[in-house]
Coordinates of C-alpha atoms in Angstrom, one line a residue:
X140 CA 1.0 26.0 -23.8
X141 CA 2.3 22.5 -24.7
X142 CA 3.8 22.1 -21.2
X143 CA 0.6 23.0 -19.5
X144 CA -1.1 20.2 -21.7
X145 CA 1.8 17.6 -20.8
X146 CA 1.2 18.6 -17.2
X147 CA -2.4 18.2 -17.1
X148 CA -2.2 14.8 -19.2
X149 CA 0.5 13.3 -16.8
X150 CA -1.5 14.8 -13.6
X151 CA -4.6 12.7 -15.1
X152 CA -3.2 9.4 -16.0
X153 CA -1.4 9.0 -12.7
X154 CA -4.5 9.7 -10.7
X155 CA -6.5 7.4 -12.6
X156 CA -3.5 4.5 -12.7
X157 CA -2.8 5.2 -8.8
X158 CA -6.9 5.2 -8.0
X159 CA -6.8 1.9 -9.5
X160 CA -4.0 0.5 -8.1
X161 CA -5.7 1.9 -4.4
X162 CA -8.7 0.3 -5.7
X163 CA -7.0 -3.2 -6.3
X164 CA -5.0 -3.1 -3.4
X165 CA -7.0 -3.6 -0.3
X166 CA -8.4 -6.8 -2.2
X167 CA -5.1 -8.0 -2.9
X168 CA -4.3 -7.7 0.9
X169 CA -7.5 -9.2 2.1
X170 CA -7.1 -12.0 -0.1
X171 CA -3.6 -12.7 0.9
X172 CA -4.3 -12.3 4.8
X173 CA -7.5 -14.7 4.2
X174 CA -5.9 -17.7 2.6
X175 CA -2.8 -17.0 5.0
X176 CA -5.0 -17.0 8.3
X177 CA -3.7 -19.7 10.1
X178 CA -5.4 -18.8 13.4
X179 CA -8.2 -21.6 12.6
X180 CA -5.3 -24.0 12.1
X181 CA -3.3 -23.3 14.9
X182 CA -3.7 -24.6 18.5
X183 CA -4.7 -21.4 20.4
X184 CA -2.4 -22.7 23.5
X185 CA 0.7 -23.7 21.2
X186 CA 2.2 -19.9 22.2
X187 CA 1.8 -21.2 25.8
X188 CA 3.4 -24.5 26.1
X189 CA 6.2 -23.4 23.5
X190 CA 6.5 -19.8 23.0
X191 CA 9.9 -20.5 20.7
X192 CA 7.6 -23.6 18.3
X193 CA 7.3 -22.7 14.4
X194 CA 4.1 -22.5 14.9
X195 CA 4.0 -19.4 17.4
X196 CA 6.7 -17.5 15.5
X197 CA 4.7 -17.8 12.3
X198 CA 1.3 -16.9 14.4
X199 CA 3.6 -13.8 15.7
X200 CA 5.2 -12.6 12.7
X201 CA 1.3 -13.2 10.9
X202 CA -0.4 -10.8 13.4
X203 CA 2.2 -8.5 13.3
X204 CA 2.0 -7.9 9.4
X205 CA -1.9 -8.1 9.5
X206 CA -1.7 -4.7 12.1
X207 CA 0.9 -2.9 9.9
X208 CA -1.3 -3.3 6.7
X209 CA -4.1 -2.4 8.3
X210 CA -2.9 0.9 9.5
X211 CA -0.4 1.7 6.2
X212 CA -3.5 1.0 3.7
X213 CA -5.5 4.8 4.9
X214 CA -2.3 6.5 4.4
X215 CA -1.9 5.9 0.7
X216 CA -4.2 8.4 -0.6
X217 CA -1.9 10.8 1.4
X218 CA 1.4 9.4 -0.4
X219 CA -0.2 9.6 -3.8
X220 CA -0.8 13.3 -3.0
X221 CA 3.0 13.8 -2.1
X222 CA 3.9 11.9 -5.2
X223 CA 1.2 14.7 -7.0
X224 CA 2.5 17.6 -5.5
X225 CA 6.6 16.1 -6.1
X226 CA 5.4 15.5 -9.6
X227 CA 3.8 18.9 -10.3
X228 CA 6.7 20.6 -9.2
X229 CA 9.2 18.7 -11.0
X230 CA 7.8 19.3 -14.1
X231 CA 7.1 22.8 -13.7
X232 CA 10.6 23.4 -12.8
X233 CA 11.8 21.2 -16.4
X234 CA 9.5 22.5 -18.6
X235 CA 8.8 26.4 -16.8
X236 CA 11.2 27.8 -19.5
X237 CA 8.8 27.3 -22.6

């Protein structure tokens, strides 16, 4: 019965420590991306007279992280459930012999 207990103790805490974490997380992000939004600072025609300037590169390589957070945020729910189901089968498989 003790490893039933341990299991449902461990399923909790990590649900409530990873809903938090989700919770914290998009606010983190949208923080970072708002004080790191240069587009107000940058010249919208320095890509065009020199594609290869600072400037663009960091403007690319800004853009390009801002799309890959933006679609990798909805899938964490969906990784904490692999990490759940990994977890719930781990421990039965250590502690299935009590």
């Amino acid at each position: 019965m003790s490893s039933l207990v341990y299991l449902g103790l461990s399923l909790v805490l990590f649900v409530i420590t990873y809903g938090v974490a989700f919770t914290i997380m998009p606010m983190i992000f949208g923080a970072f991306f708002n004080v790191a939004d240069i587009s107000g600072l940058l010249d919208p025609t320095a890509c065009d007279t020199s594609p290869t300037s600072a400037a663009c590169q960091w403007g690319t390589i800004y853009e390009t992280n801002e799309d890959t957070v933006q679609y990798l945020v909805p899938l964490m729910p969906t990784l904490g459930i692999v990490i759940i189901i990994i977890k719930v089968l781990m421990t039965a498989s250590a502690r299935g012999r009590d």
